[in-house]
PDB file of C-alpha atoms in Angstrom:
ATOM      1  CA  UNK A 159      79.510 -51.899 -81.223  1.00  0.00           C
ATOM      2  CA  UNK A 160      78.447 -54.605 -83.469  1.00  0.00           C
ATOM      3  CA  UNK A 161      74.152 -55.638 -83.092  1.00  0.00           C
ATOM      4  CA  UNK A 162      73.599 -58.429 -80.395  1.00  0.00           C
ATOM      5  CA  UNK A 163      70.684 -59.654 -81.888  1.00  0.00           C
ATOM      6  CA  UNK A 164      69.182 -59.360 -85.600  1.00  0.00           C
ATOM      7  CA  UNK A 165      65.360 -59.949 -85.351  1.00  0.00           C
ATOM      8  CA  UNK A 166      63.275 -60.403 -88.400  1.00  0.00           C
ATOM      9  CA  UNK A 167      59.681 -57.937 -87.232  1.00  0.00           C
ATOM     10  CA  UNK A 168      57.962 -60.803 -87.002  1.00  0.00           C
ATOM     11  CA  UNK A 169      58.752 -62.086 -83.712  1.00  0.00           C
ATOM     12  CA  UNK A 170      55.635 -61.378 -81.115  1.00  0.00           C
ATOM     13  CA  UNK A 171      53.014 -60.981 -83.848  1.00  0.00           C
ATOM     14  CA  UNK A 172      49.909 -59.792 -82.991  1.00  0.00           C
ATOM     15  CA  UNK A 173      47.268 -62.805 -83.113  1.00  0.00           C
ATOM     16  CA  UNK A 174      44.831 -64.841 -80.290  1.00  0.00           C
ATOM     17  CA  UNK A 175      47.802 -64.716 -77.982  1.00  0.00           C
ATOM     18  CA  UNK A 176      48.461 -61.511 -76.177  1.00  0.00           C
ATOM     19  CA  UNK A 177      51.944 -59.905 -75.958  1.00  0.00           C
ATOM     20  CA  UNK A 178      52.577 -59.998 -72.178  1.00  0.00           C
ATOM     21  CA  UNK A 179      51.195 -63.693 -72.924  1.00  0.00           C
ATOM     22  CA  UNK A 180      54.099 -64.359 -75.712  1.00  0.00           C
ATOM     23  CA  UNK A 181      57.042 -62.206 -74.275  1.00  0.00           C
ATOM     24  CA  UNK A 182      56.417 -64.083 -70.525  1.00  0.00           C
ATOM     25  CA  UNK A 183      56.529 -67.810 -72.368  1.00  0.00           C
ATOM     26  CA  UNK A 184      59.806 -67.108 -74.599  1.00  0.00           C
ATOM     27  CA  UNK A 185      61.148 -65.614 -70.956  1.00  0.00           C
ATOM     28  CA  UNK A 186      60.194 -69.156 -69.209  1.00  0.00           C
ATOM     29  CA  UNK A 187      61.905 -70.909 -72.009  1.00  0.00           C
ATOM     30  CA  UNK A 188      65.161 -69.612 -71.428  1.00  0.00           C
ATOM     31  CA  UNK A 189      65.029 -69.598 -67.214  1.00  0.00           C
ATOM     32  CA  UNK A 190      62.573 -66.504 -66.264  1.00  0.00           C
ATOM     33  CA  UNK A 191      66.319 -64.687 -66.227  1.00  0.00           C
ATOM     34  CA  UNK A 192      69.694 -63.583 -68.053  1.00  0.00           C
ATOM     35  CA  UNK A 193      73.248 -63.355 -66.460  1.00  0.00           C
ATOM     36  CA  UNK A 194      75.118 -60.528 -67.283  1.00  0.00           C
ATOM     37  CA  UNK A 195      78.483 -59.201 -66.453  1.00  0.00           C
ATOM     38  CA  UNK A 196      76.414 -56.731 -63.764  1.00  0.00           C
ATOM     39  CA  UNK A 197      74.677 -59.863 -62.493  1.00  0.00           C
ATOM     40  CA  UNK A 198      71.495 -61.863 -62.510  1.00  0.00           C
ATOM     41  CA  UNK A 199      68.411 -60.197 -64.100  1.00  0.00           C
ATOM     42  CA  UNK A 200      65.146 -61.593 -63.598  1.00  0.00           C
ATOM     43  CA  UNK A 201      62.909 -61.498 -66.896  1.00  0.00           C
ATOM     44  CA  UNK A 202      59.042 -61.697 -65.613  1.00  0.00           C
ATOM     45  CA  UNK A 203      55.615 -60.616 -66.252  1.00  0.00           C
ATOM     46  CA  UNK A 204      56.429 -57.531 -64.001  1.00  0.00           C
ATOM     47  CA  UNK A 205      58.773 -56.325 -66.205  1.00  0.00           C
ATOM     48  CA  UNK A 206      56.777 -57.139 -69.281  1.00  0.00           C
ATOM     49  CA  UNK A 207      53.985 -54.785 -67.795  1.00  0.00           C
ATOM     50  CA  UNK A 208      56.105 -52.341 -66.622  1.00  0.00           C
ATOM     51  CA  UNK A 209      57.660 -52.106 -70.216  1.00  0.00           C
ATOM     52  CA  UNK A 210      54.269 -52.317 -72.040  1.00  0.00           C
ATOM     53  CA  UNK A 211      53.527 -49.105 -69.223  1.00  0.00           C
ATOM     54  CA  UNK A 212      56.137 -47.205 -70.343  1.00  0.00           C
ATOM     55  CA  UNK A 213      54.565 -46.868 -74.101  1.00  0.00           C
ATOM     56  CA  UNK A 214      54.403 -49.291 -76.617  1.00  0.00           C
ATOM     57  CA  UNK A 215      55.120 -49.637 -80.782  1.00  0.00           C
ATOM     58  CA  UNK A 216      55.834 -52.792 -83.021  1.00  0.00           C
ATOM     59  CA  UNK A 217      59.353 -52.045 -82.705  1.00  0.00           C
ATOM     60  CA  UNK A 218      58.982 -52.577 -79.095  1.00  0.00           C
ATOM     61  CA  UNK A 219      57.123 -55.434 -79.102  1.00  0.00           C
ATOM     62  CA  UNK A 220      59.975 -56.943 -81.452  1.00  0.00           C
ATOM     63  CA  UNK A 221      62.501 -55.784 -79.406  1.00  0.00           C
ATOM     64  CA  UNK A 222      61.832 -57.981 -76.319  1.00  0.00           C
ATOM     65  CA  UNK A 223      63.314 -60.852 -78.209  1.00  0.00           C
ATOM     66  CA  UNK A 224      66.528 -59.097 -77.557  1.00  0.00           C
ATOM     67  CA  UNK A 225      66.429 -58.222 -74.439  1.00  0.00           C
ATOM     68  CA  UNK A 226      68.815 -60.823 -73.233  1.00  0.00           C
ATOM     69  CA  UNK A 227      71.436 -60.046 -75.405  1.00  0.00           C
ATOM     70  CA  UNK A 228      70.996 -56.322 -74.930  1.00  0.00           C
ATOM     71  CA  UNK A 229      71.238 -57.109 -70.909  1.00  0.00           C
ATOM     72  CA  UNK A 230      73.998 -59.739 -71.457  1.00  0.00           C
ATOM     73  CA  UNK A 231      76.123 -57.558 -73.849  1.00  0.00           C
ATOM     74  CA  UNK A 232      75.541 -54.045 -73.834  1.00  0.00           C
ATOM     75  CA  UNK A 233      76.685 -51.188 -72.164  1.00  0.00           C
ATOM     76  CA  UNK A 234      75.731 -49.137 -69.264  1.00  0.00           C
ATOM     77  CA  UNK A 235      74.496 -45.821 -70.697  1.00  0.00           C
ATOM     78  CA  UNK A 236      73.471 -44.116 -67.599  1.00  0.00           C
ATOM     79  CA  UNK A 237      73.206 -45.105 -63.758  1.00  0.00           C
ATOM     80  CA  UNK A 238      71.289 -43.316 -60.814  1.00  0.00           C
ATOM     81  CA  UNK A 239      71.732 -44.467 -56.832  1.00  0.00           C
ATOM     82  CA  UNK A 240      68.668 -44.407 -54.999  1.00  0.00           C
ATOM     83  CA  UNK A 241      66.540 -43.864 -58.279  1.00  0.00           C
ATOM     84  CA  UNK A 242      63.981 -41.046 -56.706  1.00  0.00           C
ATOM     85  CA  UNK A 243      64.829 -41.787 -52.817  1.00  0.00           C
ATOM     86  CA  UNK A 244      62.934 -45.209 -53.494  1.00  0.00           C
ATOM     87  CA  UNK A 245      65.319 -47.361 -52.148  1.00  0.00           C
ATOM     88  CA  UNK A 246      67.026 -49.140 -55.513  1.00  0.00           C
ATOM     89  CA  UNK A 247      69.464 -47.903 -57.769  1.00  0.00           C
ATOM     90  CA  UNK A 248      68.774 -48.112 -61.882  1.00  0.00           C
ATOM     91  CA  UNK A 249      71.550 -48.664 -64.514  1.00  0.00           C
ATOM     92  CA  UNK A 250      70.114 -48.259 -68.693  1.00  0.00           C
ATOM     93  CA  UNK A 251      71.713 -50.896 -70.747  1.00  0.00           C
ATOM     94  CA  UNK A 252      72.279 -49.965 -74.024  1.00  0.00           C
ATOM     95  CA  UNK A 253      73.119 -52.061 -77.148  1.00  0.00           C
ATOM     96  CA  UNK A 254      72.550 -51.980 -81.062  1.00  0.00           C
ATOM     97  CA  UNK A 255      70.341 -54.533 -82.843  1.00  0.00           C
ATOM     98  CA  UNK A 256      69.392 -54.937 -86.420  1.00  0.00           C
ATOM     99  CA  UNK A 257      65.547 -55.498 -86.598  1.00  0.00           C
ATOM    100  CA  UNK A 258      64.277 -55.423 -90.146  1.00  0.00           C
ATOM    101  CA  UNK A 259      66.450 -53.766 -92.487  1.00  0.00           C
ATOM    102  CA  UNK A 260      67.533 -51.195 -90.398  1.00  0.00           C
ATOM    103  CA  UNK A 261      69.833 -50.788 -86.932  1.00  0.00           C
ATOM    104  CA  UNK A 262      68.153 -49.556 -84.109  1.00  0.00           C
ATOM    105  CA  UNK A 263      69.791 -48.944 -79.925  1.00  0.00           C
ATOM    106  CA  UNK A 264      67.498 -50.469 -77.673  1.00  0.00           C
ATOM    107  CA  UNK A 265      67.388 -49.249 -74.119  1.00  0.00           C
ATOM    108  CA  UNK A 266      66.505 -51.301 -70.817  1.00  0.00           C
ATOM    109  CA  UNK A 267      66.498 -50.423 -67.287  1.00  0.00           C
ATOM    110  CA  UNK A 268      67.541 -52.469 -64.890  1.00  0.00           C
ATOM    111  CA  UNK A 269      66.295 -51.726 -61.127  1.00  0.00           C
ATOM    112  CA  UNK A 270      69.008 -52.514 -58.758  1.00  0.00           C
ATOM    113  CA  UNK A 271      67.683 -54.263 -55.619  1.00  0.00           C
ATOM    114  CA  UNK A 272      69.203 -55.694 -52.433  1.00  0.00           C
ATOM    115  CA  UNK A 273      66.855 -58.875 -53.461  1.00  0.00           C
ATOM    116  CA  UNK A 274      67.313 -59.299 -57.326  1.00  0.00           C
ATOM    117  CA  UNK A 275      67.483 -56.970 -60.429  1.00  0.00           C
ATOM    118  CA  UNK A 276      64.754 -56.914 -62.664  1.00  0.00           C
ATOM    119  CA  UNK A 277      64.270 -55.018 -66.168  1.00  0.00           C
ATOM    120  CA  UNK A 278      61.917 -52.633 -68.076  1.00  0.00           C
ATOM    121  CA  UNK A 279      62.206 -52.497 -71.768  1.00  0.00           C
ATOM    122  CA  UNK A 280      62.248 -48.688 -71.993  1.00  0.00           C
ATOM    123  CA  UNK A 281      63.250 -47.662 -75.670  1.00  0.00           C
ATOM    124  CA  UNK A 282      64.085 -48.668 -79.109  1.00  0.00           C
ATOM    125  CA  UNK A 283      65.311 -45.890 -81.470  1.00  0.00           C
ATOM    126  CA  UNK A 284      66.690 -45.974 -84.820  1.00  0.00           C
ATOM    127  CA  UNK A 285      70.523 -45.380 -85.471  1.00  0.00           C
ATOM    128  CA  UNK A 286      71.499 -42.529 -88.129  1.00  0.00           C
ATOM    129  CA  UNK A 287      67.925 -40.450 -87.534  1.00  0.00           C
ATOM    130  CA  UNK A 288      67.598 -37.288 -85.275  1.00  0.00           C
ATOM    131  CA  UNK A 289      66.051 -37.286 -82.255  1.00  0.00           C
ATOM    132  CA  UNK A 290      62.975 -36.479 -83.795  1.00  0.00           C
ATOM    133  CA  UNK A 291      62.660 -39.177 -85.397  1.00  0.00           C
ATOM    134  CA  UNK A 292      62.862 -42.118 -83.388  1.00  0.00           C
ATOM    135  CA  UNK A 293      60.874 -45.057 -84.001  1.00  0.00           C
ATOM    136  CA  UNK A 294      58.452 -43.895 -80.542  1.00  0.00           C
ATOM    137  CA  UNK A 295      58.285 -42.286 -77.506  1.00  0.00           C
ATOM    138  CA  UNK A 296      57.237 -43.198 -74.520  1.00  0.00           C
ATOM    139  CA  UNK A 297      56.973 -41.732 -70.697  1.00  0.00           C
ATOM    140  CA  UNK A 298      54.526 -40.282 -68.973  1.00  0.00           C
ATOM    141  CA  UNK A 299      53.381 -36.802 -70.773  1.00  0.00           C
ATOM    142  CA  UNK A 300      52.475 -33.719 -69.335  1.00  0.00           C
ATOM    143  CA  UNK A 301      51.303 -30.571 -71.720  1.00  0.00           C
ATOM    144  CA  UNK A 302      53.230 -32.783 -74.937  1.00  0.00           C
ATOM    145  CA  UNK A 303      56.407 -33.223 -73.235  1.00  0.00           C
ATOM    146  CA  UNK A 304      57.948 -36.814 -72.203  1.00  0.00           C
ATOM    147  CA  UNK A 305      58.991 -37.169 -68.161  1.00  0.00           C
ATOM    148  CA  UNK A 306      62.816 -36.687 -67.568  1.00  0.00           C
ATOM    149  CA  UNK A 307      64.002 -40.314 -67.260  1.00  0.00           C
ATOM    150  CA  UNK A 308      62.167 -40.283 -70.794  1.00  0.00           C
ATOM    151  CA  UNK A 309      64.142 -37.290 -72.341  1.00  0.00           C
ATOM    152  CA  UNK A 310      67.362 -38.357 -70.449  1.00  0.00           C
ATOM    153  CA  UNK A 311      67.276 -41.638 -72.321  1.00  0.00           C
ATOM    154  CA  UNK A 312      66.474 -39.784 -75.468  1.00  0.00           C
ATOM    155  CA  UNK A 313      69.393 -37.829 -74.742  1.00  0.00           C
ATOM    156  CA  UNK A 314      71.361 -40.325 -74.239  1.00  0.00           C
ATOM    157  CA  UNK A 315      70.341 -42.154 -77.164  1.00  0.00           C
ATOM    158  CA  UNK A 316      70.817 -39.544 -79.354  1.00  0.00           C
ATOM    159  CA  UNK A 317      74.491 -39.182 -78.302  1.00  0.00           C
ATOM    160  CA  UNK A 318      74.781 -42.359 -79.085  1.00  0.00           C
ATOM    161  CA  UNK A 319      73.488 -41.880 -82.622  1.00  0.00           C
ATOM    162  CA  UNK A 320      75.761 -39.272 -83.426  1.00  0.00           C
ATOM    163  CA  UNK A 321      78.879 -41.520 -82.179  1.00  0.00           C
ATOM    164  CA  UNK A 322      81.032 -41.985 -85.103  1.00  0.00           C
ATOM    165  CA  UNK A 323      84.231 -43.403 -83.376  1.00  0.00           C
ATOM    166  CA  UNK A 324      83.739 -47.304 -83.044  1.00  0.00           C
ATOM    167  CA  UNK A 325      86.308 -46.887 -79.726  1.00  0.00           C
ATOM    168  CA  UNK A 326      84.336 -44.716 -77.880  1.00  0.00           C
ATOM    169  CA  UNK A 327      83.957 -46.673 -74.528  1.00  0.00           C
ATOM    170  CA  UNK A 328      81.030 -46.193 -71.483  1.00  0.00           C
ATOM    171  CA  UNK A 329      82.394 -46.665 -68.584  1.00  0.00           C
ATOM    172  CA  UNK A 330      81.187 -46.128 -64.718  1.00  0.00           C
ATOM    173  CA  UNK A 331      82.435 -46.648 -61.277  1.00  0.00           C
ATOM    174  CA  UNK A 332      79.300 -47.826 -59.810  1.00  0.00           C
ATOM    175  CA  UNK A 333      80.157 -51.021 -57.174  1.00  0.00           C
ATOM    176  CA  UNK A 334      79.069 -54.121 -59.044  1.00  0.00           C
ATOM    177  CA  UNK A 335      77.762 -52.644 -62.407  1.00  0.00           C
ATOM    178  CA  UNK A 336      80.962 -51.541 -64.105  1.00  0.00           C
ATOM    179  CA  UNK A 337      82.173 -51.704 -68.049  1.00  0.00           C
ATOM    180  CA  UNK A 338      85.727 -52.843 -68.586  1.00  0.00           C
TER     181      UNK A 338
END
């Protein structure tokens, strides 16, 4: 899969206005959400937190930029019904973006609710590195060791790393949320 978004490193910079400031503006500018072929996704400050709560680098800071196009564009890496019995299913879009110089995968998580769908920007990792050495890591840490949805992703991003064959396909039977 070709990147859906090539970012420079400079978008969000650090400066007098905070991130969760800068990230929830550029998300009013383009409607507060992003249509997708597994529906509408709201983009809010809720989201921005629960990103920014999930760990947070430079990388990841860029990376909201893309969001949008990794939502509108990428593929369904992993999907869970009933996400720990709390009543909404969650589906990790996946897609490659160039930031920089380099490629990275960017993961997000979209919550699946009878209501709406909404998003956390979980991960950003670099293509062609090891596990290892991914750009960050986030998740809640207990005794040095990320929580599972954190080392699932990894997982999962790390298979994707190591993907050679450009017609490899993700696909799921999941209702609404599907990959053709």
């Amino acid at each position: 899969m070709k990147p859906v978004a090539k970012l420079s490193g400079n978008e969000f910079a650090k400066g007098n206005t905070d991130l969760v400031t800068q990230v929830c503006e550029y998300f009013n500018s383009i409607g507060n959400k992003v249509e997708s072929k597994y529906g509408t996704i709201i983009l809010n400050r809720t989201g921005v937190k629960s990103s920014i709560s999930h760990g947070i680098g430079r990388k990841k800071a860029v990376a909201f930029k893309a969001v949008p196009d990794v939502i509108k564009n990428g593929r369904i890496i992993d999907y869970t019904n009933n996400y720990k019995k709390r009543g909404y299913d969650t589906a990790v879009i996946s897609a490659p973006i160039h930031l920089g110089d380099e490629d990275y995968y960017v993961a997000a998580v979209i919550n699946v609710e009878k209501e709406k769908n909404s998003f956390y920007l979980h991960e950003v990792a670099i293509l062609n590195k090891k596990e290892d050495d991914m750009s960050f890591k986030t998740g809640t840490v207990k005794h040095g060791a990320p929580s599972d949805i954190s080392s699932s992703i990894y997982s999962l991003l790390n298979k994707l790393q190591n993907v050679n064959n450009t017609d490899t396909k993700f696909s799921l039977d999941v209702g609404r949320f599907s990959n053709d």
